[in-house]
Amino acid sequence: MADIALIDENALTARAQTTRRASRGDARFHFLTWLAAALVLLIFAGVISALVVGAIPAFEAFGFGFLTTEVWSPARERFGALASIYGTLVTSFLAMLVAVPVGIGIAIFLTELCPRMLRRPIGIAIELLAGIPSIIYGIWGLFVFAPWFQEHIQLPVISATTGIPVIGTLFGGSAYGIGVVTASLILSIMILPFISAVTRDVFETVPAMLKEATYGLGCTTWEVMWRVVLPFSRSGVVGGAMLALGRALGETMAVTFVIGNAHKIDSSLFAPGTTISATIANEFTEATTELYTSSLISLGLVLFFITFVVLACAQLMLRSLEQRAGK
Amino acid sequence: MLANRALYAHRRLTNMAFIVLSIGAAIFGLIWLAFILGALLKEGISALSPTLFTEVTPPPGSQGGLSNAIVGSVMMSVLAVLAGTPIGLFAGTYLAEYGKHTRFAFVVRFVNDILLSAPSIVTGIFIYEVLVAPMHHFSGWAGVAALTVIVIPVVVRTTENMLLLVPHSLREAATALGAPMSFVIRSVTWKAAQAGIITGVLLAVARISGETAPLLFTALGNNLMSLKLNAPMASLPVVIFQYALSPYQDWHTLAWAGALLVTATVLTLSIIARLLENKQRN
């Protein structure tokens, strides 16, 4: 009897040990995954602090006037961010002007009009546009698109609009091929797939019953989309557009190739300009003095701040949509 | 009656215009894809030659290839994926399995999605400040670090999404058999989401194969064949950037050849990733 009890007790301790070992392994694994998640936060904090620390000399030298001065002269060590900020905002704005309606149009085509058989291949083809690296858009823009644009769009538009007030100024100057409008158009092609992919996904969350009911009342496709689907999915569409805007603001290589890297704000949209990211990409390795490097890092800080705000808004809108969808 | 007919005609016309515009939008998108791929094939294929893979980047006016850039790109990408995948996998697992709806998980998710879309040139500045400036020289390691920072958010996002697709009953069944949670995750959940997790890694590779901005002032470039990660290292995207903006015709040709190689790699990876993802979702 006593023997059996002893064996039992041994078995119990063995099992307890196994359980304890397992739970210790469990805790260790839990901790490791937590550590990896914390590392994501650490990277983010690292990016911000690196930018802030690097930006200090420039802000000490120029104050907040850095943001509102147009002068950019490495020779005289005078730096102002205005031309770059202007270029970033204008190219992104023009790109959105083209990409939002077209992107939504593509999404509507894919969800409502496209024959079922073509739906997948066309959807994939549009998404491939998103996969092409930005440097490819850059080299294509420089060697193929810019010369074509110069000959077939810029020259006719310039000669057609000379003399007209306002419009004549906006599209005045010489046809360089490269410039603000060229960069904006290439940006719009790049962000198109982001908008159409998100919009399509959002459209698909609209209950089929709702659409069928509207069709049943005798509404046309346009009326169903405009009065039912779009209002229903508004926050998702806006979120997708802001996500694309975040991309456009920070896009570097495609823009650097075709914007012309001119540090001035020109009244003409065809003129060469620069953006924050293009300035950094072009000049960072050439920056020889501390102040020059610090000014470029300050530009990076400004860019990070702008994109952070835009992307944060985009996320909050898409998140609220997810919650409504009952996730 | 007349007013009704006019209204009907108006509605039909609006609808017609709308349909034409939507179809036009789709054609517009597809045409650009065709133009870009067409130009790449036209310029790239004529520039392809075996010496591309055997010779290093030449000085202007002489013959050469891209071998040092290809080797540099492959080395840095492989190391970045090796470093970034475990971190991304663990963090994604934390979000899907442990953190779920806690405040900490919410913040990590939020920050991760910001990093996913944040300008990659800023990543370059970050690594420059942290690694290049203290070491006083550009290096392959700095390039690897910059690419790792880009890999992590991609893997985190796909891992979490794919783990959430795994049916809950599977986890419950394993737990009911007495398996501890970490064992359930590693042997059941991960295994069930395998195709999806690999999708994330492939997408990350596709993403970094074309990244240029973060390498410009971390790895810089190198005109010689170099396997030393402690020295500046060549990479395909940076060579394309420098050569395309140069005034020399033979450098332009090499840039096109490089562009074709990069695009072919990226598109192949994206298509494989998509097929795997579909497999996971079904």
Coordinates of C-alpha atoms in Angstrom, one line a residue:
Chain A
M1 CA 0.0 0.0 0.0
A2 CA 2.7 2.4 1.1
D3 CA 4.6 1.6 -2.0
I4 CA 1.8 2.4 -4.4
A5 CA 1.2 5.7 -2.6
L6 CA 4.9 6.6 -3.0
I7 CA 4.8 5.9 -6.8
D8 CA 1.7 8.0 -7.1
E9 CA 3.4 10.8 -5.3
N10 CA 6.4 10.6 -7.7
A11 CA 4.1 10.6 -10.7
L12 CA 2.4 13.7 -9.4
T13 CA 5.6 15.6 -8.8
A14 CA 6.7 14.6 -12.3
R15 CA 3.5 15.9 -13.8
A16 CA 3.7 19.0 -11.8
Q17 CA 7.2 19.6 -13.0
T18 CA 6.1 19.1 -16.6
T19 CA 3.2 21.5 -16.1
R20 CA 5.5 24.0 -14.5
R21 CA 8.1 23.7 -17.3
A22 CA 5.3 24.1 -19.9
S23 CA 3.9 27.2 -18.2
R24 CA 7.4 28.6 -17.9
G25 CA 7.9 28.1 -21.6
D26 CA 4.5 29.6 -22.2
A27 CA 5.5 32.7 -20.3
R28 CA 8.8 32.9 -22.1
F29 CA 7.0 32.7 -25.5
H30 CA 4.5 35.3 -24.5
F31 CA 7.3 37.6 -23.4
L32 CA 9.2 37.2 -26.6
T33 CA 6.2 38.1 -28.7
W34 CA 5.5 41.1 -26.5
L35 CA 9.2 42.1 -26.9
A36 CA 8.8 42.0 -30.7
A37 CA 5.7 44.1 -30.5
A38 CA 7.4 46.6 -28.2
L39 CA 10.3 46.7 -30.7
V40 CA 7.9 48.1 -33.3
L41 CA 7.1 51.0 -30.9
L42 CA 10.8 51.4 -30.3
I43 CA 11.6 51.8 -34.0
F44 CA 8.9 54.4 -34.3
A45 CA 10.2 56.3 -31.3
G46 CA 13.7 55.9 -32.7
V47 CA 12.7 57.4 -36.0
I48 CA 11.1 60.4 -34.3
S49 CA 14.0 61.1 -31.9
A50 CA 16.6 60.7 -34.6
L51 CA 14.8 63.3 -36.8
V52 CA 14.2 65.7 -33.9
V53 CA 17.8 65.5 -32.7
G54 CA 19.2 65.9 -36.2
A55 CA 16.9 68.9 -36.8
I56 CA 18.0 70.9 -33.8
P57 CA 21.0 72.8 -35.4
A58 CA 18.8 74.0 -38.3
F59 CA 16.0 75.1 -36.1
E60 CA 18.5 76.8 -33.7
A61 CA 20.0 78.7 -36.7
F62 CA 16.8 79.7 -38.5
G63 CA 14.0 79.3 -36.0
F64 CA 10.6 78.7 -37.3
G65 CA 11.4 81.0 -40.2
F66 CA 12.9 77.8 -41.7
L67 CA 9.4 76.7 -42.6
T68 CA 8.4 80.0 -44.3
T69 CA 11.6 81.0 -46.2
E70 CA 12.0 80.1 -49.8
V71 CA 15.8 80.6 -50.0
W72 CA 17.9 77.4 -50.4
S73 CA 21.5 78.2 -50.8
P74 CA 24.1 75.7 -49.7
A75 CA 26.9 78.2 -50.8
R76 CA 25.7 80.9 -48.4
E77 CA 24.5 78.4 -45.8
R78 CA 20.9 79.8 -45.9
F79 CA 18.2 77.2 -45.9
G80 CA 14.4 77.5 -46.0
A81 CA 11.9 74.7 -46.5
L82 CA 9.1 76.6 -48.2
A83 CA 9.8 75.6 -51.8
S84 CA 10.1 72.0 -50.9
I85 CA 6.9 72.0 -48.8
Y86 CA 5.1 73.8 -51.5
G87 CA 6.2 71.3 -54.1
T88 CA 5.2 68.3 -51.9
L89 CA 1.8 69.7 -51.3
V90 CA 1.1 70.8 -54.8
T91 CA 2.2 67.6 -56.5
S92 CA 0.2 65.5 -54.1
F93 CA -2.8 67.7 -54.5
L94 CA -2.7 67.5 -58.3
A95 CA -2.1 63.7 -58.1
M96 CA -5.2 63.3 -55.9
L97 CA -7.2 65.4 -58.3
V98 CA -6.6 62.8 -61.0
A99 CA -6.3 59.6 -59.0
V100 CA -9.4 59.9 -56.7
P101 CA -12.1 60.1 -59.4
V102 CA -10.3 57.6 -61.7
G103 CA -9.6 55.2 -58.7
I104 CA -13.2 55.3 -57.6
G105 CA -14.3 54.8 -61.3
I106 CA -12.1 51.6 -61.5
A107 CA -13.6 50.3 -58.2
I108 CA -17.1 50.9 -59.5
F109 CA -16.2 49.2 -62.8
L110 CA -14.8 46.2 -60.9
T111 CA -17.7 45.8 -58.5
E112 CA -20.7 46.7 -60.7
L113 CA -20.0 46.7 -64.4
C114 CA -17.2 44.2 -65.2
P115 CA -18.2 40.8 -66.5
R116 CA -17.5 38.3 -63.8
M117 CA -14.9 36.5 -65.8
L118 CA -12.7 39.6 -66.3
R119 CA -13.1 40.8 -62.7
R120 CA -10.2 38.9 -61.2
P121 CA -7.6 39.4 -64.0
I122 CA -8.4 43.2 -64.3
G123 CA -8.3 43.6 -60.5
I124 CA -4.9 41.8 -60.4
A125 CA -3.5 43.9 -63.2
I126 CA -4.5 47.1 -61.5
E127 CA -2.9 45.9 -58.3
L128 CA 0.3 45.0 -60.1
L129 CA 0.6 48.8 -60.8
A130 CA 0.9 49.1 -57.0
G131 CA 3.7 46.5 -56.9
I132 CA 6.0 48.2 -59.4
P133 CA 8.8 49.9 -57.5
S134 CA 8.9 53.6 -57.6
I135 CA 12.3 53.7 -59.2
I136 CA 10.7 52.1 -62.3
Y137 CA 8.1 54.8 -62.5
G138 CA 11.0 57.2 -62.2
I139 CA 13.1 55.9 -65.1
W140 CA 10.0 55.4 -67.2
G141 CA 8.9 58.9 -66.4
L142 CA 12.3 60.4 -67.3
F143 CA 13.0 58.6 -70.5
V144 CA 9.5 57.8 -71.9
F145 CA 6.7 59.9 -70.3
A146 CA 8.4 63.3 -70.0
P147 CA 9.5 63.6 -73.7
W148 CA 6.1 62.4 -74.8
F149 CA 4.3 64.8 -72.4
Q150 CA 6.5 67.7 -73.6
E151 CA 5.7 67.2 -77.2
H152 CA 2.1 66.3 -77.2
I153 CA 0.7 68.0 -74.1
Q154 CA 2.9 70.8 -72.9
L155 CA 3.6 72.6 -76.2
P156 CA 0.0 72.7 -77.4
V157 CA -1.3 73.7 -74.0
I158 CA 1.3 76.5 -73.6
S159 CA 0.5 77.9 -77.0
A160 CA -3.2 77.6 -76.5
T161 CA -3.2 79.3 -73.1
T162 CA -0.7 82.2 -73.7
G163 CA -2.4 85.5 -73.1
I164 CA -5.3 84.2 -71.0
P165 CA -5.1 85.6 -67.5
V166 CA -4.5 83.2 -64.6
I167 CA -4.6 80.1 -66.8
G168 CA -1.9 81.5 -69.0
T169 CA 0.3 82.1 -66.0
L170 CA -0.4 78.6 -64.5
F171 CA 0.6 76.9 -67.7
G172 CA 3.1 79.4 -68.9
G173 CA 6.9 79.2 -69.4
S174 CA 8.9 76.9 -71.5
A175 CA 8.1 73.2 -72.2
Y176 CA 10.9 71.4 -70.3
G177 CA 9.1 68.1 -70.2
I178 CA 10.1 67.6 -66.6
G179 CA 8.3 69.7 -63.9
V180 CA 5.6 69.8 -61.3
V181 CA 2.7 68.6 -63.5
T182 CA 4.8 65.7 -64.9
A183 CA 5.7 64.6 -61.4
S184 CA 2.0 64.9 -60.3
L185 CA 0.8 62.8 -63.2
I186 CA 3.3 60.0 -62.5
L187 CA 2.3 60.2 -58.8
S188 CA -1.3 59.8 -59.7
I189 CA -0.6 56.6 -61.7
M190 CA 1.3 55.3 -58.7
I191 CA -1.4 55.9 -56.1
L192 CA -4.3 54.9 -58.3
P193 CA -4.2 51.2 -57.3
F194 CA -4.2 52.1 -53.6
I195 CA -7.4 54.0 -54.0
S196 CA -9.1 51.5 -56.2
A197 CA -8.1 48.5 -54.1
V198 CA -9.4 50.1 -50.8
T199 CA -12.5 51.5 -52.5
R200 CA -13.4 48.1 -54.0
D201 CA -13.0 46.3 -50.7
V202 CA -15.2 48.9 -49.1
F203 CA -17.8 48.7 -51.8
E204 CA -18.0 45.0 -51.2
T205 CA -19.0 45.5 -47.6
V206 CA -22.2 47.2 -48.8
P207 CA -25.0 44.7 -48.1
A208 CA -26.3 43.2 -51.4
M209 CA -29.8 43.5 -50.1
L210 CA -29.5 47.3 -49.9
K211 CA -28.3 47.5 -53.5
E212 CA -31.0 45.0 -54.7
A213 CA -33.7 47.0 -53.0
T214 CA -32.6 50.2 -54.8
Y215 CA -32.4 48.4 -58.1
G216 CA -35.8 47.0 -57.4
L217 CA -37.2 50.5 -57.1
G218 CA -36.1 51.0 -60.7
C219 CA -32.9 53.0 -60.0
T220 CA -30.1 53.1 -62.6
T221 CA -26.6 51.9 -61.8
W222 CA -25.5 55.5 -61.4
E223 CA -28.3 56.2 -58.9
V224 CA -27.5 53.1 -56.9
M225 CA -23.8 54.0 -56.7
W226 CA -24.3 57.7 -56.0
R227 CA -27.2 57.6 -53.6
V228 CA -26.7 54.3 -51.8
V229 CA -23.3 52.7 -52.2
L230 CA -21.1 55.9 -51.9
P231 CA -22.9 57.4 -48.9
F232 CA -22.8 54.0 -47.2
S233 CA -19.1 53.6 -47.8
R234 CA -18.0 57.2 -47.5
S235 CA -15.6 56.9 -44.6
G236 CA -13.9 53.9 -46.2
V237 CA -13.4 55.7 -49.5
V238 CA -12.1 58.8 -47.7
G239 CA -9.8 56.6 -45.6
G240 CA -8.5 54.9 -48.8
A241 CA -7.9 58.3 -50.4
M242 CA -6.0 59.5 -47.4
L243 CA -3.8 56.4 -47.3
A244 CA -3.0 57.1 -51.0
L245 CA -2.3 60.8 -50.1
G246 CA 0.2 59.6 -47.4
R247 CA 2.0 57.6 -50.1
A248 CA 2.0 60.5 -52.5
L249 CA 3.4 63.0 -50.0
G250 CA 6.3 60.7 -49.1
E251 CA 7.0 59.3 -52.6
T252 CA 10.6 59.8 -53.4
M253 CA 12.2 58.2 -56.4
A254 CA 9.4 58.6 -59.0
V255 CA 9.3 62.3 -58.2
T256 CA 13.1 62.9 -58.0
F257 CA 13.6 61.8 -61.6
V258 CA 11.0 64.1 -63.1
I259 CA 10.6 67.2 -61.0
G260 CA 13.8 69.0 -62.0
N261 CA 15.1 69.8 -58.5
A262 CA 14.7 73.6 -58.7
H263 CA 14.4 75.3 -55.3
K264 CA 11.9 77.9 -56.3
I265 CA 8.1 78.4 -56.3
D266 CA 7.2 79.2 -59.9
S267 CA 3.9 80.6 -60.9
S268 CA 3.7 78.1 -63.7
L269 CA 2.8 74.5 -62.9
F270 CA 4.9 73.2 -65.9
A271 CA 8.1 74.7 -64.4
P272 CA 10.6 72.5 -62.6
G273 CA 10.3 72.5 -58.8
T274 CA 11.2 70.2 -55.9
T275 CA 9.6 68.2 -53.1
I276 CA 10.8 67.5 -49.6
S277 CA 11.7 63.9 -50.5
A278 CA 13.4 64.8 -53.8
T279 CA 15.5 67.4 -52.1
I280 CA 16.7 64.9 -49.5
A281 CA 17.4 62.2 -52.0
N282 CA 19.4 64.6 -54.3
E283 CA 21.4 66.4 -51.7
F284 CA 21.9 64.3 -48.6
T285 CA 25.1 62.7 -49.6
E286 CA 26.5 66.0 -51.0
A287 CA 25.8 67.9 -47.7
T288 CA 29.2 68.8 -46.4
T289 CA 28.4 71.0 -43.4
E290 CA 26.5 70.2 -40.2
L291 CA 24.0 72.9 -40.9
Y292 CA 23.3 71.6 -44.4
T293 CA 22.7 68.1 -43.2
S294 CA 20.6 69.3 -40.3
S295 CA 18.5 71.4 -42.7
L296 CA 17.8 68.3 -44.8
I297 CA 17.0 66.3 -41.7
S298 CA 14.6 69.1 -40.6
L299 CA 12.9 68.7 -44.0
G300 CA 12.6 64.9 -43.2
L301 CA 11.0 65.8 -39.9
V302 CA 8.5 68.1 -41.6
L303 CA 7.6 65.4 -44.1
F304 CA 7.3 62.8 -41.3
F305 CA 5.0 65.1 -39.4
I306 CA 2.7 65.8 -42.4
T307 CA 2.5 62.1 -43.5
F308 CA 1.9 61.0 -39.9
V309 CA -1.1 63.3 -39.5
V310 CA -2.6 62.2 -42.9
L311 CA -2.0 58.5 -42.2
A312 CA -3.3 58.7 -38.7
C313 CA -6.6 60.2 -40.0
A314 CA -6.8 57.5 -42.7
Q315 CA -6.4 54.8 -40.1
L316 CA -9.0 56.2 -37.8
M317 CA -11.5 56.3 -40.6
L318 CA -10.8 52.8 -41.8
R319 CA -10.8 51.4 -38.2
S320 CA -14.2 52.9 -37.5
L321 CA -15.4 51.2 -40.6
E322 CA -14.0 47.9 -39.5
Q323 CA -15.8 48.2 -36.2
R324 CA -19.1 49.0 -37.9
A325 CA -18.6 45.9 -40.1
G326 CA -18.7 44.0 -36.8
K327 CA -15.1 42.8 -36.5
Chain B
M1 CA -46.4 62.4 -69.3
L2 CA -44.0 64.5 -71.4
A3 CA -42.1 65.6 -68.3
N4 CA -41.9 61.9 -67.2
R5 CA -40.4 60.9 -70.5
A6 CA -37.9 63.8 -70.4
L7 CA -36.9 62.7 -66.9
Y8 CA -36.4 59.1 -68.0
A9 CA -34.3 60.2 -70.9
H10 CA -32.2 62.3 -68.6
R11 CA -31.7 59.5 -66.1
R12 CA -30.7 57.1 -68.9
L13 CA -28.3 59.6 -70.3
T14 CA -26.7 60.3 -66.9
N15 CA -26.4 56.5 -66.4
M16 CA -24.9 56.0 -69.8
A17 CA -22.3 58.8 -69.2
F18 CA -21.4 57.3 -65.8
I19 CA -20.9 53.8 -67.2
V20 CA -18.7 55.1 -70.0
L21 CA -16.6 57.1 -67.5
S22 CA -16.2 54.1 -65.3
I23 CA -15.1 51.9 -68.1
G24 CA -12.8 54.7 -69.3
A25 CA -11.2 54.8 -65.8
A26 CA -10.5 51.1 -65.9
I27 CA -9.0 51.4 -69.4
F28 CA -6.9 54.4 -68.3
G29 CA -5.4 52.3 -65.4
L30 CA -4.7 49.3 -67.6
I31 CA -3.1 51.5 -70.4
W32 CA -0.5 52.9 -68.0
L33 CA 0.4 49.4 -66.9
A34 CA 0.8 48.3 -70.5
F35 CA 2.9 51.4 -71.4
I36 CA 5.2 50.9 -68.5
L37 CA 5.7 47.2 -69.0
G38 CA 6.0 47.8 -72.7
A39 CA 8.7 50.4 -72.4
L40 CA 10.6 48.2 -69.8
L41 CA 10.5 45.2 -72.2
K42 CA 11.5 47.2 -75.2
E43 CA 14.4 49.0 -73.6
G44 CA 15.3 46.3 -71.1
I45 CA 15.5 43.2 -73.3
S46 CA 17.8 44.7 -75.8
A47 CA 20.1 45.6 -72.9
L48 CA 20.1 42.1 -71.5
S49 CA 23.3 40.2 -72.0
P50 CA 25.3 37.5 -70.1
T51 CA 28.0 40.1 -69.1
L52 CA 25.3 41.7 -67.0
F53 CA 25.8 39.0 -64.5
T54 CA 29.5 38.5 -64.8
E55 CA 31.0 42.0 -64.9
V56 CA 31.0 44.9 -62.5
T57 CA 29.5 48.4 -63.1
P58 CA 31.8 50.1 -65.6
P59 CA 33.2 53.7 -65.8
P60 CA 31.5 55.7 -68.5
G61 CA 32.4 54.7 -72.0
S62 CA 33.4 51.1 -71.4
Q63 CA 31.7 47.8 -71.3
G64 CA 30.4 46.3 -68.0
G65 CA 27.6 44.6 -66.2
L66 CA 25.7 44.8 -62.9
S67 CA 27.2 41.8 -61.0
N68 CA 28.3 43.8 -58.0
A69 CA 24.9 45.5 -57.7
I70 CA 23.0 42.2 -58.1
V71 CA 25.2 40.5 -55.4
G72 CA 24.8 43.5 -53.1
S73 CA 21.1 43.7 -53.5
V74 CA 20.7 39.9 -52.9
M75 CA 22.9 39.9 -49.8
M76 CA 21.3 42.9 -48.2
S77 CA 17.8 41.7 -49.0
V78 CA 18.4 38.2 -47.7
L79 CA 19.9 39.5 -44.4
A80 CA 17.1 42.1 -44.0
V81 CA 14.5 39.4 -44.4
L82 CA 16.3 37.0 -42.1
A83 CA 16.4 39.7 -39.4
G84 CA 13.0 41.2 -40.0
T85 CA 10.9 38.0 -40.4
P86 CA 11.2 36.6 -36.8
I87 CA 10.5 40.1 -35.3
G88 CA 7.5 40.6 -37.6
L89 CA 6.2 37.1 -37.0
F90 CA 6.4 37.4 -33.2
A91 CA 4.9 40.9 -33.1
G92 CA 2.1 39.8 -35.4
T93 CA 1.5 36.8 -33.3
Y94 CA 1.4 39.0 -30.2
L95 CA -1.3 41.2 -31.8
A96 CA -3.5 38.3 -33.0
E97 CA -3.1 35.9 -30.1
Y98 CA -2.2 37.8 -26.9
G99 CA -2.7 41.5 -27.2
K100 CA -6.0 41.4 -29.1
H101 CA -8.1 44.4 -27.9
T102 CA -5.7 45.7 -25.2
R103 CA -4.6 49.4 -25.3
F104 CA -1.0 48.3 -25.9
A105 CA -2.0 46.2 -28.9
F106 CA -4.0 49.0 -30.3
V107 CA -1.0 51.4 -30.1
V108 CA 1.3 48.8 -31.7
R109 CA -1.2 48.2 -34.5
F110 CA -1.6 51.9 -35.1
V111 CA 2.1 52.6 -35.1
N112 CA 2.8 49.6 -37.3
D113 CA 0.4 50.7 -39.9
I114 CA 2.0 54.2 -39.9
L115 CA 5.4 52.6 -40.4
L116 CA 4.0 50.6 -43.2
S117 CA 3.1 53.7 -45.2
A118 CA 5.6 56.2 -43.9
P119 CA 8.1 57.6 -46.4
S120 CA 11.0 55.2 -46.8
I121 CA 13.4 58.1 -47.2
V122 CA 12.8 58.9 -43.6
T123 CA 13.9 55.4 -42.7
G124 CA 17.1 56.2 -44.5
I125 CA 17.7 59.3 -42.4
F126 CA 17.0 57.4 -39.2
I127 CA 19.6 54.7 -40.0
Y128 CA 22.0 57.4 -41.1
E129 CA 21.7 59.1 -37.8
V130 CA 21.9 55.9 -35.8
L131 CA 24.5 53.9 -37.7
V132 CA 26.3 55.8 -40.4
A133 CA 27.1 59.0 -38.6
P134 CA 28.5 57.3 -35.4
M135 CA 30.6 54.9 -37.6
H136 CA 31.7 57.7 -39.9
H137 CA 31.2 55.6 -43.0
F138 CA 28.5 54.1 -45.2
S139 CA 28.1 50.4 -45.0
G140 CA 26.2 47.3 -46.2
W141 CA 25.1 46.8 -42.6
A142 CA 23.4 50.2 -42.5
G143 CA 21.7 49.2 -45.7
V144 CA 20.5 45.9 -44.1
A145 CA 19.3 47.8 -41.1
A146 CA 17.3 50.2 -43.2
L147 CA 15.7 47.4 -45.2
T148 CA 14.9 45.5 -42.0
V149 CA 13.0 48.5 -40.7
I150 CA 10.9 48.3 -43.9
V151 CA 10.4 44.5 -43.7
I152 CA 9.1 44.4 -40.1
P153 CA 5.7 46.3 -40.6
V154 CA 4.9 44.3 -43.7
V155 CA 5.4 41.0 -42.0
V156 CA 3.5 42.1 -38.8
R157 CA 0.5 43.2 -40.8
T158 CA 0.1 40.1 -42.9
T159 CA 0.9 37.7 -40.0
E160 CA -1.8 39.3 -37.9
N161 CA -4.4 39.2 -40.7
M162 CA -3.6 35.6 -41.6
L163 CA -3.6 34.4 -38.0
L164 CA -7.0 36.0 -37.5
L165 CA -8.3 33.8 -40.4
V166 CA -7.5 30.6 -38.5
P167 CA -10.8 29.2 -37.2
H168 CA -11.2 29.5 -33.4
S169 CA -12.3 26.0 -33.0
L170 CA -8.9 24.8 -34.1
R171 CA -7.2 26.6 -31.2
E172 CA -10.0 25.4 -28.8
A173 CA -9.5 21.8 -29.9
A174 CA -5.8 21.9 -29.3
T175 CA -6.2 23.6 -25.9
A176 CA -8.8 21.0 -24.9
L177 CA -6.2 18.3 -25.5
G178 CA -4.1 20.0 -22.8
A179 CA -1.6 21.8 -25.0
P180 CA -0.2 25.0 -23.5
M181 CA -0.9 28.2 -25.3
S182 CA 2.5 28.7 -26.8
F183 CA 2.4 25.1 -28.1
V184 CA -1.0 25.7 -29.7
I185 CA 0.3 28.8 -31.4
R186 CA 3.5 27.3 -32.7
S187 CA 2.2 23.9 -33.8
V188 CA -1.4 24.6 -34.7
T189 CA -2.1 28.2 -35.5
W190 CA 1.2 28.9 -37.2
K191 CA 0.9 25.7 -39.2
A192 CA -2.7 26.5 -40.3
A193 CA -1.6 30.0 -41.4
Q194 CA 1.6 28.9 -43.0
A195 CA 0.8 29.9 -46.6
G196 CA -0.4 33.3 -45.3
I197 CA 2.7 33.9 -43.3
I198 CA 4.9 33.0 -46.3
T199 CA 2.8 35.5 -48.3
G200 CA 3.8 38.2 -45.9
V201 CA 7.5 37.4 -46.2
L202 CA 7.3 37.3 -50.0
L203 CA 5.5 40.7 -50.1
A204 CA 8.3 42.1 -47.9
V205 CA 11.0 40.8 -50.2
A206 CA 9.1 42.3 -53.2
R207 CA 8.8 45.6 -51.3
I208 CA 12.5 45.9 -50.5
S209 CA 13.9 44.6 -53.8
G210 CA 12.8 47.9 -55.4
E211 CA 13.5 50.2 -52.4
T212 CA 16.0 52.9 -53.4
A213 CA 15.5 55.9 -51.0
P214 CA 16.6 54.2 -47.8
L215 CA 19.8 52.8 -49.4
L216 CA 21.0 56.1 -50.9
F217 CA 22.7 57.3 -47.8
T218 CA 23.1 54.0 -45.8
A219 CA 24.7 51.5 -48.2
L220 CA 25.6 54.3 -50.7
G221 CA 27.1 52.2 -53.6
N222 CA 30.3 50.6 -54.7
N223 CA 31.8 50.2 -58.2
L224 CA 33.8 47.1 -57.2
M225 CA 32.6 43.7 -56.4
S226 CA 32.5 43.7 -52.6
L227 CA 31.2 41.1 -50.1
K228 CA 32.2 43.2 -47.1
L229 CA 29.2 44.3 -45.2
N230 CA 31.3 46.8 -43.3
A231 CA 32.0 48.8 -46.4
P232 CA 29.8 50.7 -48.8
M233 CA 27.8 48.2 -50.9
A234 CA 26.3 48.5 -54.4
S235 CA 22.6 47.7 -55.0
L236 CA 20.5 47.5 -58.1
P237 CA 18.0 50.3 -57.4
V238 CA 20.8 52.8 -56.4
V239 CA 22.8 51.9 -59.6
I240 CA 19.6 52.4 -61.7
F241 CA 19.1 55.8 -60.0
Q242 CA 22.7 57.0 -60.5
Y243 CA 23.0 55.7 -64.1
A244 CA 19.6 56.9 -65.3
L245 CA 20.4 60.4 -64.2
S246 CA 23.9 60.4 -65.8
P247 CA 24.5 61.8 -69.3
Y248 CA 26.1 58.6 -70.7
Q249 CA 24.2 56.4 -73.1
D250 CA 25.7 53.1 -72.1
W251 CA 24.9 53.8 -68.5
H252 CA 21.3 54.5 -69.5
T253 CA 21.2 51.0 -71.2
L254 CA 22.5 49.4 -68.0
A255 CA 19.9 51.3 -66.0
W256 CA 17.1 49.9 -68.2
A257 CA 18.5 46.4 -67.9
G258 CA 18.6 46.7 -64.1
A259 CA 15.1 48.1 -64.1
L260 CA 13.9 45.1 -66.1
L261 CA 15.6 42.7 -63.6
V262 CA 14.1 44.5 -60.6
T263 CA 10.6 44.6 -62.0
A264 CA 10.6 41.0 -63.1
T265 CA 11.7 39.9 -59.6
V266 CA 9.1 42.1 -57.9
L267 CA 6.2 41.1 -60.1
T268 CA 7.0 37.4 -59.9
L269 CA 7.2 37.6 -56.1
S270 CA 3.9 39.5 -56.0
I271 CA 2.1 37.0 -58.2
I272 CA 3.4 34.0 -56.1
A273 CA 2.4 35.9 -52.9
R274 CA -1.1 36.4 -54.3
L275 CA -1.6 32.8 -55.3
L276 CA -0.4 31.7 -51.8
E277 CA -2.8 34.2 -50.2
N278 CA -5.7 32.8 -52.1
K279 CA -4.8 29.4 -51.0
Q280 CA -4.8 30.6 -47.4
R281 CA -8.1 32.3 -47.7
N282 CA -9.9 29.3 -49.2

